Amino acid sequence: MKKKNPVVVTFCIVAAALLLWFAAGFTDYVMAESGKAPVFCIEQSDGVYVGLGYSYEMYPHPITGKNEYALYLFGNVIKSNFTN
């Protein structure tokens, strides 16, 4: 039986972890775009959801009632659809 190269095994594990992280982040993004709470995030306080390396602030618009959000990736704002 041939022994596997440890570099290849390590690369595959890291690639699988990144793929899972990206899939969870994309799922949460789609949920936020549709006005629903993210699935793979934990609600820290009212309207603040925290995931692994990313977070959302979600609040309803005072007039329309539609949920608006801001997406943070590693503490930096990536996308926001808040209106004043």
GROMACS .gro file of N, CA and C in nm:
model
  252
    1MET      N    1   0.084  -0.117   0.000
    1MET     CA    2   0.000   0.000   0.000
    1MET      C    3   0.089   0.124   0.000
    2LYS      N    4   0.056   0.218  -0.086
    2LYS     CA    5   0.137   0.338  -0.101
    2LYS      C    6   0.102   0.438   0.009
    3LYS      N    7   0.206   0.498   0.069
    3LYS     CA    8   0.187   0.599   0.174
    3LYS      C    9   0.158   0.734   0.109
    4LYS      N   10   0.062   0.806   0.165
    4LYS     CA   11   0.023   0.935   0.110
    4LYS      C   12   0.122   1.043   0.153
    5ASN      N   13   0.142   1.139   0.065
    5ASN     CA   14   0.231   1.251   0.090
    5ASN      C   15   0.165   1.342   0.194
    6PRO      N   16   0.233   1.376   0.306
    6PRO     CA   17   0.170   1.459   0.409
    6PRO      C   18   0.136   1.601   0.361
    7VAL      N   19   0.208   1.651   0.263
    7VAL     CA   20   0.179   1.785   0.210
    7VAL      C   21   0.045   1.782   0.136
    8VAL      N   22   0.021   1.677   0.060
    8VAL     CA   23  -0.104   1.664  -0.014
    8VAL      C   24  -0.221   1.647   0.083
    9VAL      N   25  -0.203   1.569   0.186
    9VAL     CA   26  -0.308   1.548   0.286
    9VAL      C   27  -0.340   1.679   0.356
   10THR      N   28  -0.238   1.753   0.395
   10THR     CA   29  -0.257   1.882   0.462
   10THR      C   30  -0.329   1.980   0.370
   11PHE      N   31  -0.288   1.984   0.244
   11PHE     CA   32  -0.353   2.072   0.147
   11PHE      C   33  -0.500   2.037   0.131
   12CYS      N   34  -0.532   1.910   0.124
   12CYS     CA   35  -0.672   1.867   0.108
   12CYS      C   36  -0.756   1.905   0.230
   13ILE      N   37  -0.700   1.892   0.348
   13ILE     CA   38  -0.773   1.929   0.470
   13ILE      C   39  -0.799   2.079   0.474
   14VAL      N   40  -0.698   2.158   0.442
   14VAL     CA   41  -0.714   2.304   0.441
   14VAL      C   42  -0.813   2.346   0.333
   15ALA      N   43  -0.805   2.286   0.216
   15ALA     CA   44  -0.897   2.319   0.107
   15ALA      C   45  -1.041   2.284   0.144
   16ALA      N   46  -1.061   2.170   0.209
   16ALA     CA   47  -1.196   2.130   0.251
   16ALA      C   48  -1.250   2.226   0.357
   17ALA      N   49  -1.165   2.268   0.451
   17ALA     CA   50  -1.209   2.362   0.555
   17ALA      C   51  -1.247   2.496   0.493
   18LEU      N   52  -1.167   2.545   0.398
   18LEU     CA   53  -1.199   2.671   0.331
   18LEU      C   54  -1.327   2.660   0.249
   19LEU      N   55  -1.349   2.547   0.186
   19LEU     CA   56  -1.470   2.528   0.108
   19LEU      C   57  -1.593   2.527   0.198
   20LEU      N   58  -1.585   2.462   0.312
   20LEU     CA   59  -1.697   2.462   0.408
   20LEU      C   60  -1.723   2.601   0.463
   21TRP      N   61  -1.615   2.676   0.493
   21TRP     CA   62  -1.631   2.813   0.544
   21TRP      C   63  -1.697   2.901   0.439
   22PHE      N   64  -1.653   2.889   0.314
   22PHE     CA   65  -1.710   2.968   0.206
   22PHE      C   66  -1.857   2.932   0.185
   23ALA      N   67  -1.891   2.803   0.192
   23ALA     CA   68  -2.030   2.761   0.174
   23ALA      C   69  -2.119   2.816   0.285
   24ALA      N   70  -2.072   2.813   0.409
   24ALA     CA   71  -2.149   2.868   0.521
   24ALA      C   72  -2.166   3.019   0.506
   25GLY      N   73  -2.060   3.088   0.467
   25GLY     CA   74  -2.068   3.233   0.448
   25GLY      C   75  -2.160   3.270   0.334
   26PHE      N   76  -2.157   3.195   0.225
   26PHE     CA   77  -2.245   3.223   0.112
   26PHE      C   78  -2.391   3.197   0.149
   27THR      N   79  -2.416   3.091   0.224
   27THR     CA   80  -2.552   3.062   0.269
   27THR      C   81  -2.605   3.175   0.357
   28ASP      N   82  -2.523   3.223   0.449
   28ASP     CA   83  -2.565   3.334   0.535
   28ASP      C   84  -2.586   3.462   0.455
   29TYR      N   85  -2.505   3.484   0.352
   29TYR     CA   86  -2.522   3.601   0.267
   29TYR      C   87  -2.655   3.597   0.193
   30VAL      N   88  -2.689   3.481   0.140
   30VAL     CA   89  -2.816   3.465   0.070
   30VAL      C   90  -2.933   3.486   0.166
   31MET      N   91  -2.922   3.435   0.287
   31MET     CA   92  -3.027   3.455   0.386
   31MET      C   93  -3.042   3.603   0.421
   32ALA      N   94  -2.932   3.674   0.438
   32ALA     CA   95  -2.937   3.816   0.470
   32ALA      C   96  -2.995   3.897   0.354
   33GLU      N   97  -2.959   3.860   0.232
   33GLU     CA   98  -3.014   3.928   0.115
   33GLU      C   99  -3.165   3.913   0.107
   34SER      N  100  -3.216   3.799   0.151
   34SER     CA  101  -3.360   3.776   0.145
   34SER      C  102  -3.432   3.830   0.268
   35GLY      N  103  -3.359   3.892   0.360
   35GLY     CA  104  -3.421   3.955   0.476
   35GLY      C  105  -3.442   3.863   0.595
   36LYS      N  106  -3.378   3.746   0.593
   36LYS     CA  107  -3.391   3.651   0.703
   36LYS      C  108  -3.263   3.646   0.785
   37ALA      N  109  -3.271   3.590   0.903
   37ALA     CA  110  -3.154   3.579   0.991
   37ALA      C  111  -3.057   3.475   0.935
   38PRO      N  112  -2.925   3.500   0.947
   38PRO     CA  113  -2.826   3.402   0.900
   38PRO      C  114  -2.836   3.270   0.976
   39VAL      N  115  -2.811   3.160   0.906
   39VAL     CA  116  -2.825   3.027   0.962
   39VAL      C  117  -2.704   2.986   1.044
   40PHE      N  118  -2.584   3.014   0.995
   40PHE     CA  119  -2.461   2.967   1.057
   40PHE      C  120  -2.398   3.070   1.150
   41CYS      N  121  -2.476   3.165   1.198
   41CYS     CA  122  -2.427   3.268   1.289
   41CYS      C  123  -2.498   3.257   1.423
   42ILE      N  124  -2.434   3.310   1.525
   42ILE     CA  125  -2.491   3.314   1.659
   42ILE      C  126  -2.533   3.458   1.687
   43GLU      N  127  -2.654   3.476   1.737
   43GLU     CA  128  -2.702   3.611   1.766
   43GLU      C  129  -2.640   3.658   1.898
   44GLN      N  130  -2.557   3.761   1.892
   44GLN     CA  131  -2.489   3.815   2.010
   44GLN      C  132  -2.579   3.910   2.087
   45SER      N  133  -2.640   4.001   2.017
   45SER     CA  134  -2.734   4.094   2.078
   45SER      C  135  -2.843   4.120   1.974
   46ASP      N  136  -2.933   4.209   2.005
   46ASP     CA  137  -3.045   4.234   1.916
   46ASP      C  138  -2.996   4.283   1.780
   47GLY      N  139  -3.006   4.198   1.679
   47GLY     CA  140  -2.970   4.236   1.543
   47GLY      C  141  -2.825   4.216   1.505
   48VAL      N  142  -2.741   4.164   1.594
   48VAL     CA  143  -2.600   4.140   1.563
   48VAL      C  144  -2.576   3.989   1.562
   49TYR      N  145  -2.534   3.938   1.446
   49TYR     CA  146  -2.508   3.796   1.428
   49TYR      C  147  -2.360   3.777   1.397
   50VAL      N  148  -2.297   3.681   1.463
   50VAL     CA  149  -2.152   3.659   1.448
   50VAL      C  150  -2.127   3.517   1.400
   51GLY      N  151  -2.048   3.506   1.292
   51GLY     CA  152  -2.005   3.378   1.239
   51GLY      C  153  -1.854   3.365   1.255
   52LEU      N  154  -1.795   3.270   1.184
   52LEU     CA  155  -1.650   3.249   1.190
   52LEU      C  156  -1.579   3.346   1.096
   53GLY      N  157  -1.537   3.460   1.149
   53GLY     CA  158  -1.465   3.558   1.070
   53GLY      C  159  -1.553   3.662   1.003
   54TYR      N  160  -1.682   3.647   1.013
   54TYR     CA  161  -1.773   3.744   0.953
   54TYR      C  162  -1.889   3.769   1.048
   55SER      N  163  -1.956   3.880   1.029
   55SER     CA  164  -2.072   3.911   1.112
   55SER      C  165  -2.170   3.998   1.035
   56TYR      N  166  -2.291   4.003   1.085
   56TYR     CA  167  -2.397   4.083   1.024
   56TYR      C  168  -2.462   4.169   1.131
   57GLU      N  169  -2.499   4.290   1.092
   57GLU     CA  170  -2.588   4.374   1.171
   57GLU      C  171  -2.716   4.383   1.090
   58MET      N  172  -2.827   4.341   1.149
   58MET     CA  173  -2.955   4.342   1.078
   58MET      C  174  -3.058   4.418   1.160
   59TYR      N  175  -3.121   4.515   1.097
   59TYR     CA  176  -3.225   4.594   1.162
   59TYR      C  177  -3.337   4.621   1.063
   60PRO      N  178  -3.461   4.626   1.108
   60PRO     CA  179  -3.570   4.660   1.016
   60PRO      C  180  -3.571   4.809   0.984
   61HIS      N  181  -3.605   4.840   0.861
   61HIS     CA  182  -3.617   4.979   0.819
   61HIS      C  183  -3.738   5.040   0.891
   62PRO      N  184  -3.725   5.163   0.943
   62PRO     CA  185  -3.834   5.219   1.022
   62PRO      C  186  -3.963   5.245   0.943
   63ILE      N  187  -3.954   5.265   0.814
   63ILE     CA  188  -4.074   5.295   0.736
   63ILE      C  189  -4.125   5.170   0.663
   64THR      N  190  -4.038   5.103   0.589
   64THR     CA  191  -4.082   4.989   0.509
   64THR      C  192  -4.090   4.860   0.589
   65GLY      N  193  -4.012   4.848   0.695
   65GLY     CA  194  -4.010   4.726   0.775
   65GLY      C  195  -3.922   4.616   0.718
   66LYS      N  196  -3.864   4.639   0.600
   66LYS     CA  197  -3.775   4.540   0.540
   66LYS      C  198  -3.642   4.538   0.613
   67ASN      N  199  -3.589   4.418   0.637
   67ASN     CA  200  -3.460   4.405   0.707
   67ASN      C  201  -3.347   4.460   0.621
   68GLU      N  202  -3.264   4.543   0.681
   68GLU     CA  203  -3.143   4.594   0.618
   68GLU      C  204  -3.024   4.537   0.694
   69TYR      N  205  -2.911   4.522   0.628
   69TYR     CA  206  -2.797   4.457   0.693
   69TYR      C  207  -2.666   4.522   0.651
   70ALA      N  208  -2.566   4.496   0.733
   70ALA     CA  209  -2.428   4.529   0.701
   70ALA      C  210  -2.345   4.403   0.723
   71LEU      N  211  -2.264   4.367   0.625
   71LEU     CA  212  -2.179   4.249   0.632
   71LEU      C  213  -2.038   4.291   0.666
   72TYR      N  214  -1.981   4.232   0.769
   72TYR     CA  215  -1.843   4.259   0.812
   72TYR      C  216  -1.761   4.132   0.791
   73LEU      N  217  -1.644   4.146   0.730
   73LEU     CA  218  -1.551   4.036   0.712
   73LEU      C  219  -1.423   4.073   0.785
   74PHE      N  220  -1.392   4.000   0.890
   74PHE     CA  221  -1.277   4.025   0.977
   74PHE      C  222  -1.277   4.168   1.030
   75GLY      N  223  -1.395   4.220   1.063
   75GLY     CA  224  -1.409   4.351   1.124
   75GLY      C  225  -1.421   4.467   1.027
   76ASN      N  226  -1.412   4.442   0.898
   76ASN     CA  227  -1.423   4.548   0.797
   76ASN      C  228  -1.556   4.536   0.723
   77VAL      N  229  -1.619   4.651   0.699
   77VAL     CA  230  -1.747   4.650   0.628
   77VAL      C  231  -1.723   4.610   0.483
   78ILE      N  232  -1.795   4.507   0.439
   78ILE     CA  233  -1.786   4.460   0.302
   78ILE      C  234  -1.904   4.511   0.221
   79LYS      N  235  -2.024   4.497   0.276
   79LYS     CA  236  -2.143   4.541   0.205
   79LYS      C  237  -2.245   4.590   0.306
   80SER      N  238  -2.315   4.697   0.271
   80SER     CA  239  -2.419   4.751   0.356
   80SER      C  240  -2.531   4.803   0.268
   81ASN      N  241  -2.654   4.768   0.304
   81ASN     CA  242  -2.767   4.823   0.230
   81ASN      C  243  -2.855   4.909   0.320
   82PHE      N  244  -2.796   4.966   0.425
   82PHE     CA  245  -2.868   5.057   0.512
   82PHE      C  246  -2.900   5.186   0.437
   83THR      N  247  -3.021   5.234   0.454
   83THR     CA  248  -3.060   5.365   0.402
   83THR      C  249  -3.088   5.455   0.521
   84ASN      N  250  -3.069   5.581   0.503
   84ASN     CA  251  -3.090   5.674   0.613
   84ASN      C  252  -3.230   5.714   0.618
   0.00000   0.00000   0.00000
